[in-house]
Amino acid sequence: LQALYNSIKNEKLEWAVDEEEKKKSHSDGTDEKDNGSQTKAVSRIGNSNNPFLDIPHDPNAAVYKTGFLARKSHADMDGKKTPRGKRGWKTFYAVLKGTVLYLQKDEYKPEKALSEDDLKNAVSVHHALASKATDYEKKPNVLKLKTADWRVLLFQAQSQEEMQTWINKINCVAAVFSAPPFPAAIGSQKKFSRPLLPATTTKLSQDEQLKSHEAKLKQISTELAEHRSYPPDKKLKGKEVDDYKLKDHYLEFEKNRYEIYVGLLKEGVKELLSGGENDAPGLKKSHSSPSLNQESPVSAKVKRNVSERKDYRPETPSIKQKVT
């Protein structure tokens, strides 16, 4: 531990260096960059100074799907309910490029650089899970996307087939490219903490990725069974019960997520990622390539009504629910 501490003290990690030191290092290394001795790094979206959490922005990443989507924010980071004033529906031109879902105001053009607003609206799909929003009935063809940081977004597609294609593409990208998670933080308190899910792309092969997901699925299934075998005392109230429910909700969601990842990798997701835009959920092989220059459907203006203020149930379980 002492040797590790001294090594970090002498050579600080890049994302832990202060901004002033980073600027100095950049100014000192300008000659090396001009000489072409360093390769161009992938820029990142975010201001956390942590490459594991910031969204990787790669201009040369593959484009897997494009099309119009209407977005509604349901929950912010860590599952906190989005304020009412920020829950309205907004229409974007969505581009699934690499592991990032870009939500742009204008139609996608490969040669056009993204604006600052487009980058702010970008959503990373690493370790994310897309599914049909079965408990949302106010609009048709709505899918739910839960991200690695537990944000919950609703997207309305143009048709049911389009919705299913978006679900398949997002889950396939997440299954193939999500890097293995890091262990959760360790502290003196017994409070439950979720593990860190890095936004970087995995370096594992497809077979190694499948084995990694299978091992994670087995581990989480065991943890969930053990967790439910020791429910809290009915007399207990407050933080202990809330912590139990939070962990149960997390393990159940992760179990479902890895089950879908494993199923997609076993079926052969590369065929679906390289297949046509109208791929069926059965993951059948398609020899056509996605068309990126389709005619843009006319996006209808979405009006909010008063009833939408109380729509959609929260992701975190209610405290009043009975513990099973």
PDB file of C-alpha atoms in Angstrom:
ATOM      1  CA  LEU A   1       0.000   0.000   0.000  1.00  0.00           C
ATOM      2  CA  GLN A   2       2.853   2.343   0.779  1.00  0.00           C
ATOM      3  CA  ALA A   3       4.475   1.646  -2.594  1.00  0.00           C
ATOM      4  CA  LEU A   4       1.152   2.232  -4.355  1.00  0.00           C
ATOM      5  CA  TYR A   5       0.649   5.498  -2.479  1.00  0.00           C
ATOM      6  CA  ASN A   6       4.134   6.731  -3.378  1.00  0.00           C
ATOM      7  CA  SER A   7       3.680   5.827  -7.043  1.00  0.00           C
ATOM      8  CA  ILE A   8       0.411   7.770  -7.280  1.00  0.00           C
ATOM      9  CA  LYS A   9       1.919  10.666  -5.335  1.00  0.00           C
ATOM     10  CA  ASN A  10       4.915  10.888  -7.649  1.00  0.00           C
ATOM     11  CA  GLU A  11       2.985  10.270 -10.894  1.00  0.00           C
ATOM     12  CA  LYS A  12      -0.588  11.458 -10.471  1.00  0.00           C
ATOM     13  CA  LEU A  13      -3.369   9.856 -12.447  1.00  0.00           C
ATOM     14  CA  GLU A  14      -4.345  11.931 -15.471  1.00  0.00           C
ATOM     15  CA  TRP A  15      -7.962  12.496 -14.408  1.00  0.00           C
ATOM     16  CA  ALA A  16      -6.888  13.430 -10.856  1.00  0.00           C
ATOM     17  CA  VAL A  17      -4.525  16.223 -11.900  1.00  0.00           C
ATOM     18  CA  ASP A  18      -5.652  19.772 -11.195  1.00  0.00           C
ATOM     19  CA  GLU A  19      -6.747  21.957 -14.104  1.00  0.00           C
ATOM     20  CA  GLU A  20      -3.742  24.278 -13.710  1.00  0.00           C
ATOM     21  CA  GLU A  21      -1.310  21.368 -13.820  1.00  0.00           C
ATOM     22  CA  LYS A  22      -3.134  19.937 -16.831  1.00  0.00           C
ATOM     23  CA  LYS A  23      -2.836  23.249 -18.688  1.00  0.00           C
ATOM     24  CA  LYS A  24       0.885  23.371 -17.903  1.00  0.00           C
ATOM     25  CA  SER A  25       1.385  19.833 -19.140  1.00  0.00           C
ATOM     26  CA  HIS A  26      -0.473  20.660 -22.353  1.00  0.00           C
ATOM     27  CA  SER A  27       1.647  23.750 -22.932  1.00  0.00           C
ATOM     28  CA  ASP A  28       4.841  21.813 -22.260  1.00  0.00           C
ATOM     29  CA  GLY A  29       3.867  19.056 -24.669  1.00  0.00           C
ATOM     30  CA  THR A  30       2.855  21.204 -27.646  1.00  0.00           C
ATOM     31  CA  ASP A  31       6.097  20.484 -29.485  1.00  0.00           C
ATOM     32  CA  GLU A  32       5.547  16.754 -29.229  1.00  0.00           C
ATOM     33  CA  LYS A  33       2.014  17.086 -30.632  1.00  0.00           C
ATOM     34  CA  ASP A  34       3.233  19.270 -33.495  1.00  0.00           C
ATOM     35  CA  ASN A  35       5.783  16.639 -34.421  1.00  0.00           C
ATOM     36  CA  GLY A  36       3.055  14.020 -34.583  1.00  0.00           C
ATOM     37  CA  SER A  37       4.578  11.850 -31.885  1.00  0.00           C
ATOM     38  CA  GLN A  38       1.250  11.497 -30.064  1.00  0.00           C
ATOM     39  CA  THR A  39      -1.957  10.033 -31.399  1.00  0.00           C
ATOM     40  CA  LYS A  40      -5.209  11.937 -31.201  1.00  0.00           C
ATOM     41  CA  ALA A  41      -7.165  10.897 -28.105  1.00  0.00           C
ATOM     42  CA  VAL A  42     -10.904  10.416 -28.017  1.00  0.00           C
ATOM     43  CA  SER A  43     -12.546  13.516 -26.578  1.00  0.00           C
ATOM     44  CA  ARG A  44     -15.070  13.155 -23.768  1.00  0.00           C
ATOM     45  CA  ILE A  45     -18.409  14.730 -22.955  1.00  0.00           C
ATOM     46  CA  GLY A  46     -18.692  15.848 -19.342  1.00  0.00           C
ATOM     47  CA  ASN A  47     -16.885  17.826 -16.673  1.00  0.00           C
ATOM     48  CA  SER A  48     -16.214  15.226 -13.984  1.00  0.00           C
ATOM     49  CA  ASN A  49     -12.499  14.946 -14.881  1.00  0.00           C
ATOM     50  CA  ASN A  50     -12.962  11.194 -14.652  1.00  0.00           C
ATOM     51  CA  PRO A  51     -12.588   9.185 -17.891  1.00  0.00           C
ATOM     52  CA  PHE A  52     -14.540   6.314 -16.338  1.00  0.00           C
ATOM     53  CA  LEU A  53     -17.666   8.471 -16.009  1.00  0.00           C
ATOM     54  CA  ASP A  54     -17.473  10.975 -18.877  1.00  0.00           C
ATOM     55  CA  ILE A  55     -19.089   9.974 -22.160  1.00  0.00           C
ATOM     56  CA  PRO A  56     -16.509   9.045 -24.837  1.00  0.00           C
ATOM     57  CA  HIS A  57     -17.054  11.074 -28.021  1.00  0.00           C
ATOM     58  CA  ASP A  58     -15.475   9.375 -31.026  1.00  0.00           C
ATOM     59  CA  PRO A  59     -16.188  11.161 -34.348  1.00  0.00           C
ATOM     60  CA  ASN A  60     -15.097   8.043 -36.250  1.00  0.00           C
ATOM     61  CA  ALA A  61     -17.418   5.629 -34.421  1.00  0.00           C
ATOM     62  CA  ALA A  62     -19.837   3.485 -36.406  1.00  0.00           C
ATOM     63  CA  VAL A  63     -23.427   4.668 -36.844  1.00  0.00           C
ATOM     64  CA  TYR A  64     -25.939   1.909 -36.018  1.00  0.00           C
ATOM     65  CA  LYS A  65     -29.244   3.747 -36.344  1.00  0.00           C
ATOM     66  CA  THR A  66     -30.760   7.155 -37.000  1.00  0.00           C
ATOM     67  CA  GLY A  67     -34.278   8.542 -36.907  1.00  0.00           C
ATOM     68  CA  PHE A  68     -36.693  10.876 -35.182  1.00  0.00           C
ATOM     69  CA  LEU A  69     -37.490  10.267 -31.506  1.00  0.00           C
ATOM     70  CA  ALA A  70     -39.514  12.252 -28.986  1.00  0.00           C
ATOM     71  CA  ARG A  71     -37.859  12.289 -25.556  1.00  0.00           C
ATOM     72  CA  LYS A  72     -39.307  12.706 -22.082  1.00  0.00           C
ATOM     73  CA  SER A  73     -37.117  12.770 -18.958  1.00  0.00           C
ATOM     74  CA  HIS A  74     -38.601  10.735 -16.126  1.00  0.00           C
ATOM     75  CA  ALA A  75     -35.742  10.338 -13.630  1.00  0.00           C
ATOM     76  CA  ASP A  76     -32.402  12.095 -13.250  1.00  0.00           C
ATOM     77  CA  MET A  77     -29.158  10.614 -11.960  1.00  0.00           C
ATOM     78  CA  ASP A  78     -29.539   7.996  -9.192  1.00  0.00           C
ATOM     79  CA  GLY A  79     -33.236   7.620  -9.975  1.00  0.00           C
ATOM     80  CA  LYS A  80     -34.299  10.985  -8.553  1.00  0.00           C
ATOM     81  CA  LYS A  81     -37.614  12.186  -9.939  1.00  0.00           C
ATOM     82  CA  THR A  82     -37.212  14.792 -12.677  1.00  0.00           C
ATOM     83  CA  PRO A  83     -38.812  18.145 -11.742  1.00  0.00           C
ATOM     84  CA  ARG A  84     -42.189  18.744 -13.370  1.00  0.00           C
ATOM     85  CA  GLY A  85     -40.969  21.663 -15.432  1.00  0.00           C
ATOM     86  CA  LYS A  86     -38.381  19.467 -17.160  1.00  0.00           C
ATOM     87  CA  ARG A  87     -40.554  16.458 -18.035  1.00  0.00           C
ATOM     88  CA  GLY A  88     -42.005  17.757 -21.300  1.00  0.00           C
ATOM     89  CA  TRP A  89     -41.757  15.867 -24.579  1.00  0.00           C
ATOM     90  CA  LYS A  90     -39.181  17.173 -27.078  1.00  0.00           C
ATOM     91  CA  THR A  91     -38.539  15.860 -30.575  1.00  0.00           C
ATOM     92  CA  PHE A  92     -34.955  15.156 -31.680  1.00  0.00           C
ATOM     93  CA  TYR A  93     -33.166  13.513 -34.544  1.00  0.00           C
ATOM     94  CA  ALA A  94     -31.499  10.597 -32.762  1.00  0.00           C
ATOM     95  CA  VAL A  95     -28.197   9.076 -33.879  1.00  0.00           C
ATOM     96  CA  LEU A  96     -26.865   5.921 -32.229  1.00  0.00           C
ATOM     97  CA  LYS A  97     -23.158   6.330 -32.909  1.00  0.00           C
ATOM     98  CA  GLY A  98     -20.775   4.043 -31.081  1.00  0.00           C
ATOM     99  CA  THR A  99     -21.942   3.801 -27.477  1.00  0.00           C
ATOM    100  CA  VAL A 100     -23.559   7.239 -27.514  1.00  0.00           C
ATOM    101  CA  LEU A 101     -27.110   8.201 -28.442  1.00  0.00           C
ATOM    102  CA  TYR A 102     -26.885  11.745 -29.822  1.00  0.00           C
ATOM    103  CA  LEU A 103     -30.085  13.799 -29.713  1.00  0.00           C
ATOM    104  CA  GLN A 104     -29.734  16.508 -32.344  1.00  0.00           C
ATOM    105  CA  LYS A 105     -31.985  19.359 -33.409  1.00  0.00           C
ATOM    106  CA  ASP A 106     -31.125  18.908 -37.087  1.00  0.00           C
ATOM    107  CA  GLU A 107     -30.922  15.820 -39.260  1.00  0.00           C
ATOM    108  CA  TYR A 108     -27.722  13.780 -39.153  1.00  0.00           C
ATOM    109  CA  LYS A 109     -24.936  14.760 -41.536  1.00  0.00           C
ATOM    110  CA  PRO A 110     -21.628  12.864 -41.198  1.00  0.00           C
ATOM    111  CA  GLU A 111     -19.514  15.815 -42.289  1.00  0.00           C
ATOM    112  CA  LYS A 112     -21.199  18.295 -39.914  1.00  0.00           C
ATOM    113  CA  ALA A 113     -19.700  18.842 -36.453  1.00  0.00           C
ATOM    114  CA  LEU A 114     -21.971  18.545 -33.439  1.00  0.00           C
ATOM    115  CA  SER A 115     -23.051  21.694 -31.646  1.00  0.00           C
ATOM    116  CA  GLU A 116     -22.646  22.273 -27.920  1.00  0.00           C
ATOM    117  CA  ASP A 117     -26.372  21.683 -27.351  1.00  0.00           C
ATOM    118  CA  ASP A 118     -26.200  18.373 -29.221  1.00  0.00           C
ATOM    119  CA  LEU A 119     -23.349  17.220 -26.998  1.00  0.00           C
ATOM    120  CA  LYS A 120     -25.257  18.229 -23.852  1.00  0.00           C
ATOM    121  CA  ASN A 121     -28.237  16.122 -24.917  1.00  0.00           C
ATOM    122  CA  ALA A 122     -26.073  13.068 -25.669  1.00  0.00           C
ATOM    123  CA  VAL A 123     -26.821   9.909 -23.690  1.00  0.00           C
ATOM    124  CA  SER A 124     -24.317   7.104 -23.185  1.00  0.00           C
ATOM    125  CA  VAL A 125     -25.837   3.626 -23.581  1.00  0.00           C
ATOM    126  CA  HIS A 126     -22.998   1.734 -21.898  1.00  0.00           C
ATOM    127  CA  HIS A 127     -24.457  -0.708 -19.348  1.00  0.00           C
ATOM    128  CA  ALA A 128     -27.901   0.645 -20.276  1.00  0.00           C
ATOM    129  CA  LEU A 129     -31.100  -1.295 -20.883  1.00  0.00           C
ATOM    130  CA  ALA A 130     -33.875  -0.398 -23.300  1.00  0.00           C
ATOM    131  CA  SER A 131     -37.315  -1.962 -23.030  1.00  0.00           C
ATOM    132  CA  LYS A 132     -40.899  -1.290 -23.992  1.00  0.00           C
ATOM    133  CA  ALA A 133     -42.596   1.084 -21.553  1.00  0.00           C
ATOM    134  CA  THR A 134     -45.454  -1.291 -20.762  1.00  0.00           C
ATOM    135  CA  ASP A 135     -46.726   0.829 -17.847  1.00  0.00           C
ATOM    136  CA  TYR A 136     -46.957   4.026 -19.897  1.00  0.00           C
ATOM    137  CA  GLU A 137     -50.214   4.166 -21.860  1.00  0.00           C
ATOM    138  CA  LYS A 138     -50.624   7.846 -22.748  1.00  0.00           C
ATOM    139  CA  LYS A 139     -48.694   7.540 -25.995  1.00  0.00           C
ATOM    140  CA  PRO A 140     -48.049   4.612 -28.353  1.00  0.00           C
ATOM    141  CA  ASN A 141     -44.670   3.150 -29.340  1.00  0.00           C
ATOM    142  CA  VAL A 142     -42.839   4.347 -26.220  1.00  0.00           C
ATOM    143  CA  LEU A 143     -39.616   2.709 -25.035  1.00  0.00           C
ATOM    144  CA  LYS A 144     -37.884   3.181 -21.698  1.00  0.00           C
ATOM    145  CA  LEU A 145     -34.131   3.624 -21.433  1.00  0.00           C
ATOM    146  CA  LYS A 146     -32.411   3.209 -18.075  1.00  0.00           C
ATOM    147  CA  THR A 147     -28.777   4.316 -18.145  1.00  0.00           C
ATOM    148  CA  ALA A 148     -25.770   3.256 -16.100  1.00  0.00           C
ATOM    149  CA  ASP A 149     -26.225   6.166 -13.671  1.00  0.00           C
ATOM    150  CA  TRP A 150     -29.934   5.246 -13.240  1.00  0.00           C
ATOM    151  CA  ARG A 151     -31.376   8.001 -15.373  1.00  0.00           C
ATOM    152  CA  VAL A 152     -34.708   7.022 -16.909  1.00  0.00           C
ATOM    153  CA  LEU A 153     -35.734   8.416 -20.292  1.00  0.00           C
ATOM    154  CA  LEU A 154     -38.839   7.731 -22.354  1.00  0.00           C
ATOM    155  CA  PHE A 155     -38.631   7.769 -26.152  1.00  0.00           C
ATOM    156  CA  GLN A 156     -41.540   7.680 -28.572  1.00  0.00           C
ATOM    157  CA  ALA A 157     -40.805   6.161 -31.980  1.00  0.00           C
ATOM    158  CA  GLN A 158     -42.707   6.611 -35.250  1.00  0.00           C
ATOM    159  CA  SER A 159     -44.073   3.053 -35.239  1.00  0.00           C
ATOM    160  CA  GLN A 160     -44.019  -0.154 -33.238  1.00  0.00           C
ATOM    161  CA  GLU A 161     -41.450  -1.708 -35.598  1.00  0.00           C
ATOM    162  CA  GLU A 162     -39.242   1.366 -35.238  1.00  0.00           C
ATOM    163  CA  MET A 163     -39.528   1.193 -31.456  1.00  0.00           C
ATOM    164  CA  GLN A 164     -38.473  -2.464 -31.412  1.00  0.00           C
ATOM    165  CA  THR A 165     -35.534  -1.752 -33.704  1.00  0.00           C
ATOM    166  CA  TRP A 166     -34.304   1.005 -31.390  1.00  0.00           C
ATOM    167  CA  ILE A 167     -34.592  -1.364 -28.416  1.00  0.00           C
ATOM    168  CA  ASN A 168     -32.618  -4.074 -30.214  1.00  0.00           C
ATOM    169  CA  LYS A 169     -29.888  -1.729 -31.433  1.00  0.00           C
ATOM    170  CA  ILE A 170     -29.360  -0.036 -28.050  1.00  0.00           C
ATOM    171  CA  ASN A 171     -29.244  -3.318 -26.123  1.00  0.00           C
ATOM    172  CA  CYS A 172     -26.875  -4.862 -28.674  1.00  0.00           C
ATOM    173  CA  VAL A 173     -24.446  -1.939 -28.462  1.00  0.00           C
ATOM    174  CA  ALA A 174     -24.554  -2.091 -24.666  1.00  0.00           C
ATOM    175  CA  ALA A 175     -24.020  -5.866 -24.631  1.00  0.00           C
ATOM    176  CA  VAL A 176     -21.076  -5.814 -27.043  1.00  0.00           C
ATOM    177  CA  PHE A 177     -19.159  -2.725 -25.940  1.00  0.00           C
ATOM    178  CA  SER A 178     -19.807  -2.247 -22.193  1.00  0.00           C
ATOM    179  CA  ALA A 179     -16.597  -2.712 -20.205  1.00  0.00           C
ATOM    180  CA  PRO A 180     -16.603  -4.933 -17.094  1.00  0.00           C
ATOM    181  CA  PRO A 181     -17.725  -3.023 -13.977  1.00  0.00           C
ATOM    182  CA  PHE A 182     -15.408  -1.993 -11.172  1.00  0.00           C
ATOM    183  CA  PRO A 183     -16.087  -3.007  -7.543  1.00  0.00           C
ATOM    184  CA  ALA A 184     -18.306  -0.773  -5.457  1.00  0.00           C
ATOM    185  CA  ALA A 185     -16.827   1.725  -3.041  1.00  0.00           C
ATOM    186  CA  ILE A 186     -15.907   0.389   0.397  1.00  0.00           C
ATOM    187  CA  GLY A 187     -16.640   2.380   3.531  1.00  0.00           C
ATOM    188  CA  SER A 188     -17.210   2.016   7.250  1.00  0.00           C
ATOM    189  CA  GLN A 189     -20.977   2.313   6.798  1.00  0.00           C
ATOM    190  CA  LYS A 190     -23.143  -0.619   5.758  1.00  0.00           C
ATOM    191  CA  LYS A 191     -25.047   1.484   3.231  1.00  0.00           C
ATOM    192  CA  PHE A 192     -25.523  -0.181  -0.143  1.00  0.00           C
ATOM    193  CA  SER A 193     -23.444   1.273  -2.995  1.00  0.00           C
ATOM    194  CA  ARG A 194     -23.686   0.438  -6.685  1.00  0.00           C
ATOM    195  CA  PRO A 195     -20.475  -0.537  -8.500  1.00  0.00           C
ATOM    196  CA  LEU A 196     -18.794   1.880 -10.882  1.00  0.00           C
ATOM    197  CA  LEU A 197     -19.744   1.206 -14.510  1.00  0.00           C
ATOM    198  CA  PRO A 198     -16.997   2.606 -16.782  1.00  0.00           C
ATOM    199  CA  ALA A 199     -18.058   4.399 -19.963  1.00  0.00           C
ATOM    200  CA  THR A 200     -14.976   3.188 -21.819  1.00  0.00           C
ATOM    201  CA  THR A 201     -15.309   0.539 -24.513  1.00  0.00           C
ATOM    202  CA  THR A 202     -14.378  -2.993 -23.517  1.00  0.00           C
ATOM    203  CA  LYS A 203     -11.198  -4.552 -24.859  1.00  0.00           C
ATOM    204  CA  LEU A 204     -12.554  -8.097 -24.590  1.00  0.00           C
ATOM    205  CA  SER A 205     -13.364 -10.211 -27.613  1.00  0.00           C
ATOM    206  CA  GLN A 206     -16.969 -11.258 -28.210  1.00  0.00           C
ATOM    207  CA  ASP A 207     -16.372 -14.702 -26.650  1.00  0.00           C
ATOM    208  CA  GLU A 208     -14.639 -13.165 -23.643  1.00  0.00           C
ATOM    209  CA  GLN A 209     -17.438 -10.603 -23.342  1.00  0.00           C
ATOM    210  CA  LEU A 210     -20.014 -13.398 -23.291  1.00  0.00           C
ATOM    211  CA  LYS A 211     -18.125 -15.249 -20.548  1.00  0.00           C
ATOM    212  CA  SER A 212     -17.809 -12.023 -18.560  1.00  0.00           C
ATOM    213  CA  HIS A 213     -21.561 -11.377 -18.778  1.00  0.00           C
ATOM    214  CA  GLU A 214     -22.363 -14.984 -17.868  1.00  0.00           C
ATOM    215  CA  ALA A 215     -20.119 -14.825 -14.817  1.00  0.00           C
ATOM    216  CA  LYS A 216     -21.710 -11.548 -13.755  1.00  0.00           C
ATOM    217  CA  LEU A 217     -25.189 -12.985 -14.248  1.00  0.00           C
ATOM    218  CA  LYS A 218     -24.365 -15.992 -12.083  1.00  0.00           C
ATOM    219  CA  GLN A 219     -22.874 -13.774  -9.366  1.00  0.00           C
ATOM    220  CA  ILE A 220     -25.860 -11.408  -9.276  1.00  0.00           C
ATOM    221  CA  SER A 221     -28.375 -14.274  -9.281  1.00  0.00           C
ATOM    222  CA  THR A 222     -26.625 -15.756  -6.247  1.00  0.00           C
ATOM    223  CA  GLU A 223     -26.518 -12.391  -4.470  1.00  0.00           C
ATOM    224  CA  LEU A 224     -30.211 -11.813  -5.157  1.00  0.00           C
ATOM    225  CA  ALA A 225     -31.180 -15.217  -3.755  1.00  0.00           C
ATOM    226  CA  GLU A 226     -29.087 -14.660  -0.630  1.00  0.00           C
ATOM    227  CA  HIS A 227     -30.429 -11.135  -0.227  1.00  0.00           C
ATOM    228  CA  ARG A 228     -34.053 -12.264  -0.349  1.00  0.00           C
ATOM    229  CA  SER A 229     -33.405 -15.146   2.041  1.00  0.00           C
ATOM    230  CA  TYR A 230     -32.692 -12.655   4.843  1.00  0.00           C
ATOM    231  CA  PRO A 231     -35.446 -10.012   4.709  1.00  0.00           C
ATOM    232  CA  PRO A 232     -35.401  -7.273   7.356  1.00  0.00           C
ATOM    233  CA  ASP A 233     -37.502  -7.557  10.476  1.00  0.00           C
ATOM    234  CA  LYS A 234     -41.022  -6.232   9.973  1.00  0.00           C
ATOM    235  CA  LYS A 235     -40.581  -4.099  13.079  1.00  0.00           C
ATOM    236  CA  LEU A 236     -37.692  -2.208  11.516  1.00  0.00           C
ATOM    237  CA  LYS A 237     -38.371   1.062   9.744  1.00  0.00           C
ATOM    238  CA  GLY A 238     -36.397   3.795   8.067  1.00  0.00           C
ATOM    239  CA  LYS A 239     -32.989   3.535   6.444  1.00  0.00           C
ATOM    240  CA  GLU A 240     -32.450  -0.202   6.919  1.00  0.00           C
ATOM    241  CA  VAL A 241     -35.675  -1.113   5.120  1.00  0.00           C
ATOM    242  CA  ASP A 242     -35.063   1.466   2.382  1.00  0.00           C
ATOM    243  CA  ASP A 243     -31.543   0.159   1.877  1.00  0.00           C
ATOM    244  CA  TYR A 244     -32.858  -3.409   1.618  1.00  0.00           C
ATOM    245  CA  LYS A 245     -35.437  -2.406  -1.007  1.00  0.00           C
ATOM    246  CA  LEU A 246     -32.889  -0.384  -2.964  1.00  0.00           C
ATOM    247  CA  LYS A 247     -30.460  -3.299  -3.129  1.00  0.00           C
ATOM    248  CA  ASP A 248     -33.256  -5.712  -4.067  1.00  0.00           C
ATOM    249  CA  HIS A 249     -34.378  -3.399  -6.869  1.00  0.00           C
ATOM    250  CA  TYR A 250     -30.784  -3.020  -8.103  1.00  0.00           C
ATOM    251  CA  LEU A 251     -30.041  -6.759  -8.121  1.00  0.00           C
ATOM    252  CA  GLU A 252     -33.294  -7.597  -9.886  1.00  0.00           C
ATOM    253  CA  PHE A 253     -32.651  -4.990 -12.579  1.00  0.00           C
ATOM    254  CA  GLU A 254     -29.038  -6.120 -13.078  1.00  0.00           C
ATOM    255  CA  LYS A 255     -30.120  -9.747 -13.323  1.00  0.00           C
ATOM    256  CA  ASN A 256     -32.599  -8.836 -16.052  1.00  0.00           C
ATOM    257  CA  ARG A 257     -30.020  -6.688 -17.846  1.00  0.00           C
ATOM    258  CA  TYR A 258     -27.356  -9.379 -17.967  1.00  0.00           C
ATOM    259  CA  GLU A 259     -29.895 -12.010 -19.020  1.00  0.00           C
ATOM    260  CA  ILE A 260     -30.703  -9.874 -22.058  1.00  0.00           C
ATOM    261  CA  TYR A 261     -27.013  -9.220 -22.766  1.00  0.00           C
ATOM    262  CA  VAL A 262     -26.162 -12.915 -22.622  1.00  0.00           C
ATOM    263  CA  GLY A 263     -29.104 -13.814 -24.848  1.00  0.00           C
ATOM    264  CA  LEU A 264     -28.110 -11.250 -27.461  1.00  0.00           C
ATOM    265  CA  LEU A 265     -24.465 -12.347 -27.539  1.00  0.00           C
ATOM    266  CA  LYS A 266     -25.478 -15.992 -27.901  1.00  0.00           C
ATOM    267  CA  GLU A 267     -27.802 -15.158 -30.800  1.00  0.00           C
ATOM    268  CA  GLY A 268     -25.119 -13.176 -32.616  1.00  0.00           C
ATOM    269  CA  VAL A 269     -25.511  -9.434 -32.180  1.00  0.00           C
ATOM    270  CA  LYS A 270     -23.056  -8.485 -34.900  1.00  0.00           C
ATOM    271  CA  GLU A 271     -25.571  -9.548 -37.523  1.00  0.00           C
ATOM    272  CA  LEU A 272     -28.172  -7.297 -35.942  1.00  0.00           C
ATOM    273  CA  LEU A 273     -25.825  -4.328 -35.601  1.00  0.00           C
ATOM    274  CA  SER A 274     -24.822  -4.595 -39.248  1.00  0.00           C
ATOM    275  CA  GLY A 275     -28.301  -5.573 -40.449  1.00  0.00           C
ATOM    276  CA  GLY A 276     -31.164  -3.501 -41.769  1.00  0.00           C
ATOM    277  CA  GLU A 277     -33.242  -0.980 -39.871  1.00  0.00           C
ATOM    278  CA  ASN A 278     -36.291  -3.259 -39.839  1.00  0.00           C
ATOM    279  CA  ASP A 279     -34.681  -6.207 -38.080  1.00  0.00           C
ATOM    280  CA  ALA A 280     -37.136  -8.324 -36.154  1.00  0.00           C
ATOM    281  CA  PRO A 281     -36.621  -9.003 -32.430  1.00  0.00           C
ATOM    282  CA  GLY A 282     -35.682 -12.590 -33.279  1.00  0.00           C
ATOM    283  CA  LEU A 283     -32.169 -11.431 -34.260  1.00  0.00           C
ATOM    284  CA  LYS A 284     -32.304 -13.048 -37.683  1.00  0.00           C
ATOM    285  CA  LYS A 285     -29.333 -12.436 -39.918  1.00  0.00           C
ATOM    286  CA  SER A 286     -29.844  -9.676 -42.465  1.00  0.00           C
ATOM    287  CA  HIS A 287     -27.651  -9.021 -45.478  1.00  0.00           C
ATOM    288  CA  SER A 288     -28.823  -5.457 -45.989  1.00  0.00           C
ATOM    289  CA  SER A 289     -27.109  -2.443 -44.483  1.00  0.00           C
ATOM    290  CA  PRO A 290     -28.862   0.369 -42.611  1.00  0.00           C
ATOM    291  CA  SER A 291     -29.831   3.317 -44.739  1.00  0.00           C
ATOM    292  CA  LEU A 292     -28.757   6.581 -43.171  1.00  0.00           C
ATOM    293  CA  ASN A 293     -30.360   8.864 -45.743  1.00  0.00           C
ATOM    294  CA  GLN A 294     -33.971   7.834 -45.516  1.00  0.00           C
ATOM    295  CA  GLU A 295     -36.729  10.362 -46.018  1.00  0.00           C
ATOM    296  CA  SER A 296     -37.334  12.101 -42.737  1.00  0.00           C
ATOM    297  CA  PRO A 297     -40.856  11.609 -41.403  1.00  0.00           C
ATOM    298  CA  VAL A 298     -42.685  14.738 -40.399  1.00  0.00           C
ATOM    299  CA  SER A 299     -42.402  15.136 -36.661  1.00  0.00           C
ATOM    300  CA  ALA A 300     -45.614  16.168 -34.999  1.00  0.00           C
ATOM    301  CA  LYS A 301     -45.587  18.809 -32.298  1.00  0.00           C
ATOM    302  CA  VAL A 302     -46.207  17.256 -28.905  1.00  0.00           C
ATOM    303  CA  LYS A 303     -48.550  19.140 -26.583  1.00  0.00           C
ATOM    304  CA  ARG A 304     -48.370  18.675 -22.856  1.00  0.00           C
ATOM    305  CA  ASN A 305     -51.472  18.326 -20.775  1.00  0.00           C
ATOM    306  CA  VAL A 306     -52.081  18.574 -17.069  1.00  0.00           C
ATOM    307  CA  SER A 307     -52.531  14.821 -16.681  1.00  0.00           C
ATOM    308  CA  GLU A 308     -48.950  14.161 -17.725  1.00  0.00           C
ATOM    309  CA  ARG A 309     -47.673  15.685 -14.512  1.00  0.00           C
ATOM    310  CA  LYS A 310     -48.500  12.518 -12.610  1.00  0.00           C
ATOM    311  CA  ASP A 311     -47.617   9.950 -15.234  1.00  0.00           C
ATOM    312  CA  TYR A 312     -45.296   7.004 -14.987  1.00  0.00           C
ATOM    313  CA  ARG A 313     -44.313   5.265 -11.802  1.00  0.00           C
ATOM    314  CA  PRO A 314     -40.938   5.909 -10.182  1.00  0.00           C
ATOM    315  CA  GLU A 315     -38.146   3.413 -10.655  1.00  0.00           C
ATOM    316  CA  THR A 316     -37.288   3.183  -6.985  1.00  0.00           C
ATOM    317  CA  PRO A 317     -39.708   1.021  -4.968  1.00  0.00           C
ATOM    318  CA  SER A 318     -42.102   2.783  -2.614  1.00  0.00           C
ATOM    319  CA  ILE A 319     -41.368   2.678   1.081  1.00  0.00           C
ATOM    320  CA  LYS A 320     -44.968   1.713   1.794  1.00  0.00           C
ATOM    321  CA  GLN A 321     -44.743  -1.433  -0.342  1.00  0.00           C
ATOM    322  CA  LYS A 322     -44.647  -4.709   1.512  1.00  0.00           C
ATOM    323  CA  VAL A 323     -41.237  -6.371   1.574  1.00  0.00           C
ATOM    324  CA  THR A 324     -41.252  -9.831   0.030  1.00  0.00           C
TER     325      THR A 324
END
